[in-house]
Coordinates of N, CA, C and O in Angstrom, one line a residue:
M1 N -5.4 6.1 25.3 CA -4.7 5.4 26.4 C -5.6 4.3 26.9 O -6.7 4.5 27.2
V2 N -5.0 3.1 27.1 CA -5.7 2.0 27.6 C -6.0 2.1 29.1 O -5.2 2.7 29.8
Q3 N -7.1 1.7 29.6 CA -7.5 1.8 31.0 C -7.1 0.6 31.7 O -7.1 -0.6 31.2
P4 N -6.7 0.7 33.0 CA -6.3 -0.5 33.8 C -7.4 -1.6 33.9 O -7.0 -2.7 33.8
Y5 N -8.7 -1.2 33.9 CA -9.7 -2.2 34.0 C -9.8 -3.1 32.7 O -10.0 -4.3 32.8
K6 N -9.6 -2.4 31.6 CA -9.6 -3.1 30.3 C -8.4 -4.1 30.3 O -8.6 -5.3 29.8
L7 N -7.3 -3.7 30.7 CA -6.1 -4.7 30.8 C -6.4 -5.8 31.7 O -6.2 -7.0 31.4
A8 N -7.0 -5.5 32.9 CA -7.3 -6.5 33.9 C -8.3 -7.5 33.3 O -8.2 -8.7 33.6
T9 N -9.3 -7.1 32.6 CA -10.3 -7.9 32.0 C -9.6 -8.9 31.0 O -9.9 -10.1 30.9
R10 N -8.7 -8.3 30.1 CA -8.0 -9.1 29.2 C -7.1 -10.2 29.9 O -7.0 -11.3 29.4
I11 N -6.5 -9.8 30.9 CA -5.6 -10.7 31.7 C -6.5 -11.8 32.3 O -6.1 -13.0 32.2
Q12 N -7.6 -11.5 32.8 CA -8.5 -12.5 33.4 C -9.0 -13.5 32.3 O -9.1 -14.7 32.6
K13 N -9.3 -13.0 31.1 CA -9.8 -13.9 30.1 C -8.7 -14.7 29.3 O -9.1 -15.7 28.7
A14 N -7.5 -14.3 29.4 CA -6.4 -14.9 28.6 C -6.1 -16.3 29.2 O -6.2 -16.6 30.4
K15 N -5.7 -17.2 28.2 CA -5.3 -18.6 28.7 C -3.9 -18.5 29.3 O -3.7 -19.3 30.2
T16 N -3.1 -17.7 28.8 CA -1.7 -17.6 29.4 C -1.3 -16.1 29.5 O -1.9 -15.3 28.8
F17 N -0.4 -15.8 30.4 CA 0.1 -14.4 30.5 C 0.8 -14.0 29.2 O 0.7 -12.8 28.8
Q18 N 1.5 -14.9 28.6 CA 2.2 -14.6 27.4 C 1.2 -14.1 26.3 O 1.5 -13.2 25.5
A19 N 0.1 -14.8 26.2 CA -0.9 -14.5 25.2 C -1.5 -13.1 25.5 O -1.7 -12.3 24.6
A20 N -1.7 -12.8 26.8 CA -2.3 -11.5 27.2 C -1.3 -10.4 26.8 O -1.7 -9.4 26.2
L21 N 0.0 -10.6 27.2 CA 1.0 -9.6 26.9 C 1.1 -9.4 25.4 O 1.2 -8.2 24.9
F22 N 1.2 -10.4 24.6 CA 1.4 -10.3 23.2 C 0.2 -9.6 22.5 O 0.4 -8.7 21.7
G23 N -1.0 -9.9 22.9 CA -2.2 -9.3 22.4 C -2.3 -7.8 22.8 O -2.6 -7.0 21.9
N24 N -1.9 -7.5 24.0 CA -1.9 -6.1 24.5 C -0.8 -5.3 23.7 O -1.0 -4.2 23.3
Y25 N 0.3 -6.0 23.5 CA 1.4 -5.3 22.9 C 1.1 -5.0 21.4 O 1.3 -3.9 20.9
I26 N 0.5 -5.9 20.7 CA 0.1 -5.7 19.3 C -0.9 -4.6 19.2 O -0.8 -3.7 18.3
E27 N -1.9 -4.5 20.1 CA -2.9 -3.5 20.0 C -2.5 -2.1 20.6 O -2.8 -1.1 20.0
F28 N -1.7 -2.1 21.6 CA -1.5 -0.8 22.3 C 0.0 -0.3 22.3 O 0.2 0.8 22.9
S29 N 0.9 -1.0 21.7 CA 2.3 -0.6 21.8 C 2.6 0.7 21.0 O 3.6 1.4 21.3
N30 N 1.9 0.9 19.9 CA 2.2 2.1 19.1 C 3.7 2.1 18.6 O 4.3 3.2 18.5
G31 N 4.2 1.0 18.3 CA 5.6 0.9 17.8 C 6.7 1.0 18.8 O 7.9 1.1 18.4
T32 N 6.4 1.0 20.1 CA 7.5 1.0 21.1 C 8.1 -0.4 21.2 O 7.5 -1.4 20.8
Y33 N 9.3 -0.4 21.7 CA 10.0 -1.7 22.0 C 9.3 -2.4 23.1 O 8.6 -1.8 24.0
M34 N 9.4 -3.8 23.1 CA 8.7 -4.6 24.1 C 9.0 -4.2 25.5 O 8.1 -4.1 26.3
N35 N 10.3 -4.0 25.9 CA 10.6 -3.7 27.2 C 10.0 -2.4 27.7 O 9.5 -2.3 28.8
E36 N 10.0 -1.4 26.8 CA 9.3 -0.1 27.1 C 7.8 -0.3 27.3 O 7.2 0.3 28.2
Y37 N 7.2 -1.1 26.4 CA 5.8 -1.3 26.5 C 5.5 -2.0 27.9 O 4.5 -1.7 28.5
V38 N 6.3 -3.0 28.2 CA 6.0 -3.8 29.4 C 6.1 -2.9 30.7 O 5.2 -2.9 31.5
E39 N 7.1 -2.0 30.7 CA 7.2 -1.1 31.8 C 6.0 -0.1 31.9 O 5.4 0.1 33.0
N40 N 5.5 0.3 30.7 CA 4.3 1.2 30.7 C 3.1 0.5 31.1 O 2.2 1.0 31.8
E41 N 2.9 -0.8 30.6 CA 1.7 -1.5 31.0 C 1.7 -1.8 32.5 O 0.7 -1.7 33.1
R42 N 2.9 -2.1 33.1 CA 3.0 -2.3 34.5 C 2.5 -1.0 35.3 O 1.8 -1.1 36.2
K43 N 2.9 0.1 34.8 CA 2.5 1.4 35.4 C 1.0 1.6 35.3 O 0.4 2.0 36.3
I44 N 0.5 1.3 34.2 CA -1.0 1.4 34.0 C -1.7 0.5 34.9 O -2.7 0.9 35.6
L45 N -1.3 -0.8 35.0 CA -2.0 -1.7 35.9 C -1.8 -1.3 37.4 O -2.8 -1.5 38.2
A46 N -0.7 -0.7 37.7 CA -0.5 -0.3 39.1 C -1.4 0.9 39.5 O -1.7 1.1 40.7
M47 N -1.9 1.6 38.5 CA -2.8 2.7 38.8 C -4.2 2.3 39.2 O -5.0 3.0 39.8
G48 N -4.6 1.1 38.8 CA -6.0 0.6 38.9 C -6.2 0.0 40.3 O -5.3 -0.3 41.1
Y49 N -7.5 0.0 40.7 CA -7.9 -0.7 41.9 C -8.8 -1.8 41.5 O -9.8 -1.7 40.8
Y50 N -8.5 -3.0 42.0 CA -9.2 -4.2 41.6 C -9.8 -4.8 42.9 O -9.2 -5.7 43.6
G51 N -11.0 -4.4 43.2 CA -11.6 -4.9 44.4 C -12.1 -6.3 44.4 O -12.1 -6.9 45.5
V52 N -12.4 -6.8 43.3 CA -12.9 -8.2 43.2 C -11.6 -9.1 43.3 O -10.7 -8.9 42.6
E53 N -11.7 -10.1 44.2 CA -10.6 -10.9 44.5 C -10.0 -11.6 43.2 O -8.8 -11.8 43.1
E54 N -10.9 -12.1 42.4 CA -10.4 -12.8 41.2 C -9.6 -12.0 40.3 O -8.6 -12.4 39.7
Y55 N -9.9 -10.7 40.2 CA -9.1 -9.8 39.4 C -7.8 -9.4 40.1 O -6.8 -9.4 39.5
H56 N -8.0 -9.2 41.4 CA -6.8 -8.8 42.2 C -5.7 -9.8 42.1 O -4.5 -9.5 41.9
S57 N -6.0 -11.1 42.4 CA -5.0 -12.1 42.4 C -4.4 -12.3 41.1 O -3.2 -12.5 40.9
K58 N -5.2 -12.4 40.0 CA -4.7 -12.6 38.7 C -3.8 -11.4 38.2 O -2.8 -11.7 37.6
V59 N -4.2 -10.2 38.5 CA -3.4 -9.0 38.1 C -2.1 -9.1 38.9 O -1.0 -8.8 38.3
N60 N -2.1 -9.4 40.2 CA -0.8 -9.5 40.9 C 0.1 -10.5 40.3 O 1.3 -10.3 40.2
E61 N -0.4 -11.7 39.9 CA 0.4 -12.7 39.3 C 1.0 -12.2 38.0 O 2.1 -12.4 37.6
Y62 N 0.1 -11.5 37.2 CA 0.6 -10.9 35.9 C 1.7 -9.9 36.2 O 2.6 -9.8 35.4
L63 N 1.5 -9.0 37.2 CA 2.6 -8.1 37.5 C 3.9 -8.7 37.8 O 5.0 -8.3 37.4
K64 N 3.9 -9.9 38.5 CA 5.1 -10.6 38.8 C 5.7 -11.1 37.5 O 6.9 -11.1 37.3
F65 N 4.8 -11.6 36.6 CA 5.2 -12.0 35.3 C 5.9 -10.9 34.5 O 7.0 -11.1 33.9
L66 N 5.3 -9.7 34.6 CA 5.9 -8.6 33.9 C 7.3 -8.2 34.5 O 8.2 -7.8 33.8
D67 N 7.4 -8.3 35.8 CA 8.7 -8.1 36.4 C 9.8 -9.0 35.9 O 10.9 -8.6 35.6
E68 N 9.4 -10.3 35.7 CA 10.3 -11.3 35.1 C 10.7 -10.9 33.7 O 11.9 -11.0 33.3
V69 N 9.8 -10.4 32.9 CA 10.0 -10.0 31.6 C 11.0 -8.8 31.6 O 11.9 -8.8 30.8
I70 N 10.8 -7.9 32.4 CA 11.6 -6.7 32.5 C 13.0 -7.1 32.9 O 14.0 -6.5 32.3
L71 N 13.2 -8.0 33.9 CA 14.5 -8.3 34.4 C 15.3 -9.2 33.3 O 16.5 -9.1 33.3
N72 N 14.6 -9.9 32.5 CA 15.3 -10.7 31.5 C 15.4 -10.0 30.3 O 15.9 -9.7 29.4

């Protein structure tokens, strides 16, 4: 299982949220559908604590991005 901090680090380093999501999906989806993976990734990120402001704000923006993916 992927750890929240590992996802946060990838999000921080990614040029776009789409690139981060696609890379994470390719590596960690284990054959699930995209919507199911996005919901699971959101749950994993919600479990983490990101004390450093740069991680916190970027992860919050990414969570909003995931919400849009789930709704569409």
